[in-house]
Coordinates of C-alpha atoms in Angstrom, one line a residue:
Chain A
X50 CA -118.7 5.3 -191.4
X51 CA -120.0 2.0 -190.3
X52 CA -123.4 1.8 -188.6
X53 CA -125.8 3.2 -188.6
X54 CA -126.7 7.4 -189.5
X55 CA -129.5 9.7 -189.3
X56 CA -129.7 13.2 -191.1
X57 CA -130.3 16.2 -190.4
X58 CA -129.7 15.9 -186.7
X59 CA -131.6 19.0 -186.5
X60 CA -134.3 21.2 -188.4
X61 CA -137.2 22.9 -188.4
X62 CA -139.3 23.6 -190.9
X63 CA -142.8 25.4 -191.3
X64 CA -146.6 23.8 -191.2
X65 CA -147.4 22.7 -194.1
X66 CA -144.5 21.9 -195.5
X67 CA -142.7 18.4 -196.9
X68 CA -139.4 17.4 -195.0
X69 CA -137.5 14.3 -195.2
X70 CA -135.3 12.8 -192.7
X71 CA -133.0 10.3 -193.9
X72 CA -131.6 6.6 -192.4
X73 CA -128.7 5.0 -193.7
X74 CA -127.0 1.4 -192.4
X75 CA -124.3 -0.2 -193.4
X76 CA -125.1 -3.7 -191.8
X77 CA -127.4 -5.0 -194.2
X78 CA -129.4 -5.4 -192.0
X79 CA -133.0 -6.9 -193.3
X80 CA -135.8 -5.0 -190.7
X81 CA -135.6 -0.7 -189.9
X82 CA -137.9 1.0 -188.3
X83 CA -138.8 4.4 -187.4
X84 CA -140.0 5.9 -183.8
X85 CA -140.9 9.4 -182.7
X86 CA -139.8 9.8 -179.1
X87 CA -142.5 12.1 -177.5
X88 CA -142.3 13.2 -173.4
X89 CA -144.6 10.8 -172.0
X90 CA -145.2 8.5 -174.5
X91 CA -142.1 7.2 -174.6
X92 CA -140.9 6.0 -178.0
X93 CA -144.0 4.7 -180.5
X94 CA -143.0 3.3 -183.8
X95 CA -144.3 4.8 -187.1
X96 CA -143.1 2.5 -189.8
X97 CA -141.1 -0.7 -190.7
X98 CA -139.8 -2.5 -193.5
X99 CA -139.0 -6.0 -193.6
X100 CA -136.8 -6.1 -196.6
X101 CA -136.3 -3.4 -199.7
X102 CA -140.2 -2.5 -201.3
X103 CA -141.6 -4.0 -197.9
X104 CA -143.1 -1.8 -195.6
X105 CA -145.6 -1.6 -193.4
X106 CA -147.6 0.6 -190.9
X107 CA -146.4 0.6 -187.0
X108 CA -148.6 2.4 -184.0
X109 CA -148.7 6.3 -185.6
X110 CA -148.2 6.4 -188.9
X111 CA -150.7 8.8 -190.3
X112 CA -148.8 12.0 -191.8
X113 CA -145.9 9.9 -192.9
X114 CA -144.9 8.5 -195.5
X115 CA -142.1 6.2 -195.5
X116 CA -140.1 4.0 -199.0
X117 CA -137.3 1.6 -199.3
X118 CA -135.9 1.6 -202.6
X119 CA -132.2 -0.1 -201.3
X120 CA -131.9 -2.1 -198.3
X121 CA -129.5 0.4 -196.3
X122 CA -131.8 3.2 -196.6
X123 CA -134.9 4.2 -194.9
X124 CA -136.3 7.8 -195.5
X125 CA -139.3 9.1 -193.8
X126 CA -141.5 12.0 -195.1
X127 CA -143.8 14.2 -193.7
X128 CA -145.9 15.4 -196.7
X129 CA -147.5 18.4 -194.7
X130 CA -146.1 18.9 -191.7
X131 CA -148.0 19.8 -188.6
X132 CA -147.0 21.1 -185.2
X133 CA -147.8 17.4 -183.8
X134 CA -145.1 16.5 -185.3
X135 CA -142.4 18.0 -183.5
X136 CA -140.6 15.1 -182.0
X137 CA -137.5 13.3 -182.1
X138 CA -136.9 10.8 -184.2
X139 CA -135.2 7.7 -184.3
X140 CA -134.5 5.2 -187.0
X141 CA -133.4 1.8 -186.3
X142 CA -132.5 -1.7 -187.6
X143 CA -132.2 -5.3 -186.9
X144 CA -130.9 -8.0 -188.6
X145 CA -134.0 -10.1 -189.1
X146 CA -137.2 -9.9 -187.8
X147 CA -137.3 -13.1 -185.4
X148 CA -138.6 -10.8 -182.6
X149 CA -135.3 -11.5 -180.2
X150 CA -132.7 -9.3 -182.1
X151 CA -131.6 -6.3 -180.3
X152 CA -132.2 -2.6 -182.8
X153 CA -129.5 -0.9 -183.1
X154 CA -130.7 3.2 -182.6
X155 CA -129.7 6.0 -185.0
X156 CA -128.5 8.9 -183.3
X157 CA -132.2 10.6 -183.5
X158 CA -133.3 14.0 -185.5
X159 CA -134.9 16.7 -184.0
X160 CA -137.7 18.2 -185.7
X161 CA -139.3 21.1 -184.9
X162 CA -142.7 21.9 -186.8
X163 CA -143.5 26.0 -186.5
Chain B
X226 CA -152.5 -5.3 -178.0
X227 CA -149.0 -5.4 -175.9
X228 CA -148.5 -2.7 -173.1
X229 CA -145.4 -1.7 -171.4
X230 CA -146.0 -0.1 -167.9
X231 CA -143.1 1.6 -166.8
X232 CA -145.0 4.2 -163.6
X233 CA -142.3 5.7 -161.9
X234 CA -141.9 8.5 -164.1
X235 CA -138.9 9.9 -162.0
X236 CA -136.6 8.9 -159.4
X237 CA -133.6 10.9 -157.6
X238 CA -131.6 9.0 -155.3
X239 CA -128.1 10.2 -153.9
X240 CA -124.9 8.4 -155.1
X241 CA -124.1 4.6 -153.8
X242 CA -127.8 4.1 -153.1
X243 CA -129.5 0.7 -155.0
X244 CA -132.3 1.8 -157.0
X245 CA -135.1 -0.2 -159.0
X246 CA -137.0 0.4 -162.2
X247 CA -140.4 -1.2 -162.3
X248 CA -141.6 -2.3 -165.8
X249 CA -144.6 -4.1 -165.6
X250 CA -146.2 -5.5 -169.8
X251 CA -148.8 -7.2 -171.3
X252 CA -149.5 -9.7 -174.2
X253 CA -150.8 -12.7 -175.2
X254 CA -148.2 -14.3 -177.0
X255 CA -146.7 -16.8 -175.1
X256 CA -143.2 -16.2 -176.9
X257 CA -142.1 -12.7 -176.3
X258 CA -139.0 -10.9 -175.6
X259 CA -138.0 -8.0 -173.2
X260 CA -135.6 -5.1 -173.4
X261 CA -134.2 -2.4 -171.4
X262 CA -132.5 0.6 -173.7
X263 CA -130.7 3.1 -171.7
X264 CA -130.7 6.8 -172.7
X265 CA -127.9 9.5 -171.2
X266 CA -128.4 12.9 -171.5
X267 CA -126.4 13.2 -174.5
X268 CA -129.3 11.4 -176.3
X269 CA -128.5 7.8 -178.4
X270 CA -130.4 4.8 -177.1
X271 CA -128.0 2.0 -175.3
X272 CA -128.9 -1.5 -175.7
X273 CA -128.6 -3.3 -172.1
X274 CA -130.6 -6.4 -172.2
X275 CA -132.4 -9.2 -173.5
X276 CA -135.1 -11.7 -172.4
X277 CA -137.1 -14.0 -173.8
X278 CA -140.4 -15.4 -172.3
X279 CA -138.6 -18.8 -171.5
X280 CA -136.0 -17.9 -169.4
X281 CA -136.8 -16.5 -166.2
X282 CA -133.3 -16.4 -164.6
X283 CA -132.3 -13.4 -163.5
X284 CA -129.3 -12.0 -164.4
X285 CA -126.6 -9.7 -163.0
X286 CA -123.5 -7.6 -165.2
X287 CA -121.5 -5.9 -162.8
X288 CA -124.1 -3.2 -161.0
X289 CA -126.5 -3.9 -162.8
X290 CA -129.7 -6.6 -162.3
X291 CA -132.7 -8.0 -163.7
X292 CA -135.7 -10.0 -162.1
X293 CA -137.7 -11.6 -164.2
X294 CA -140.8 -13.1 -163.1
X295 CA -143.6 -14.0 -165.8
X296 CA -145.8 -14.6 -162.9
X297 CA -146.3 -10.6 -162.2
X298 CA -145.8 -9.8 -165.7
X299 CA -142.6 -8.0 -164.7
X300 CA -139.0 -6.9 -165.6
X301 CA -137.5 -5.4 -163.1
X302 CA -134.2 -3.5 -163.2
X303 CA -132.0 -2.6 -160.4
X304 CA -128.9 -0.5 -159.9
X305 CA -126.7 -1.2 -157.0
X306 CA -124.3 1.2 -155.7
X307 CA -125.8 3.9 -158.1
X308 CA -123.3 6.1 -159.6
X309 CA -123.8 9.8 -161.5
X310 CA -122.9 8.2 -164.7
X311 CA -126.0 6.5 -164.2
X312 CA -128.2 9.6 -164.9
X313 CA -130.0 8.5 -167.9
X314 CA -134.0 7.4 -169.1
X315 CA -134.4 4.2 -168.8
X316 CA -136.8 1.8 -171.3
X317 CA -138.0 -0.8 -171.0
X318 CA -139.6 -2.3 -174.2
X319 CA -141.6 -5.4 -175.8
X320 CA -141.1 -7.3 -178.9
X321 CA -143.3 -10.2 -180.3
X322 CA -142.0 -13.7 -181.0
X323 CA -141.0 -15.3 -184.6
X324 CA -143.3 -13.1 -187.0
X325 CA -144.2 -10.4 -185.0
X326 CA -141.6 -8.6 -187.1
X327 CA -139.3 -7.4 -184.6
X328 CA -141.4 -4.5 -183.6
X329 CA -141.2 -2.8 -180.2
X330 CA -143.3 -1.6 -177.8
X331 CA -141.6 0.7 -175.2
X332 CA -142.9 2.4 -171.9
X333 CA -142.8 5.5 -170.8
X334 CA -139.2 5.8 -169.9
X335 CA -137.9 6.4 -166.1
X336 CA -135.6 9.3 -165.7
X337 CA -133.0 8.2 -163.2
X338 CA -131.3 11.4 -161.9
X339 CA -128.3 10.3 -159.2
X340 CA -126.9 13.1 -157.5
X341 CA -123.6 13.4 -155.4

């Protein structure tokens, strides 16, 4: 399907335990980004990547771990999950990174850390 | 470090009333851009509209309005005639200009809740 996808939509997992949560676009898109949408705080973003093997830190990023081998996909890790990281997530991209380009949203994962 | 000040945390208003979203940000680039996502209850984040620094016309699509005024360091939305399928949190976000990378800043969110 064209766009772009986020999976699981759901899971939970344990403390202390690795878990990935895949993106996937099928725009080509250059820029994605990952937030974790937290009551209160809105959304905050956790990583970007520029292009394939370009990444970078955003607001929150320790406890992640993100790569970009191909340019439509974006995975996310949490190496050792904590409870602080129960959140929703949401992966995005963006066709370049000019600054007026409008993200297009995943439909978000919901993680729940026990 | 850019700020997005959205303080009304939740509003309720009944059905056909106008309603207004503050968002209030900060920066110090003088090229920046301004957003407002909309998010229903069913969870995916809407894309409504764009500003850039430069352009302080405001702008109107159908119900919906924006103010823009660079002298308050707002970006103000308004709803006229609100309607239930309006029910939704509303963001508004921040981006930096050429080079910032595209990244966003978002507020708080305002949950709109219009009721019959």
């Amino acid at each position: 399907d064209a766009g772009i996808t986020q999976s699981p939509r759901y899971k939970i997992t344990e403390t202390g335990r690795q878990v990935t949560l895949m993106c996937h676009q099928t725009w080509s898109h250059s820029y994605m980004f990952w937030y974790r949408q937290d009551l209160g705080h809105g959304l905050r973003l956790i990583y970007y990547s520029a292009a394939a093997d370009i990444t970078d830190k955003g607001e929150v990023p320790d406890g992640y771990v993100v790569s970009r081998s191909k340019t439509e996909n974006f995975p996310l890790t949490l190496e050792s999950a904590t409870r602080s990281q129960t959140s929703v997530y949401f992966c995005a991209s963006s066709e370049r990174g000019q600054g007026y380009e409008e993200q297009y949203f995943g439909p978000g994962t919901r993680l729940t850390v026990t | 470090a850019q700020k997005v000040t959205q303080a009304q945390t939740e509003i309720s208003v009944v059905e056909k009333e106008d309603v207004t979203l503050d968002c209030v940000y900060e920066t110090r680039d003088t090229t920046y851009y301004l957003f407002w996502y909309k998010q229903p209850p069913s969870g995916e984040l809407v894309f409504l509209i764009r500003r850039n620094s430069f352009d302080e016309q405001n702008e109107i699509s159908g119900r919906y309005s924006w103010n823009f005024q660079k002298s308050t360091s707002s970006f103000n939305f308004t709803i006229t005639a609100s309607q239930v399928v309006d029910s939704a949190v509303y963001f508004c976000a921040l981006s930096e200009g050429a080079g910032g990378g595209n990244k966003l800043t978002f507020g708080t969110g305002t949950q709109l809740k219009v009721e019959l």
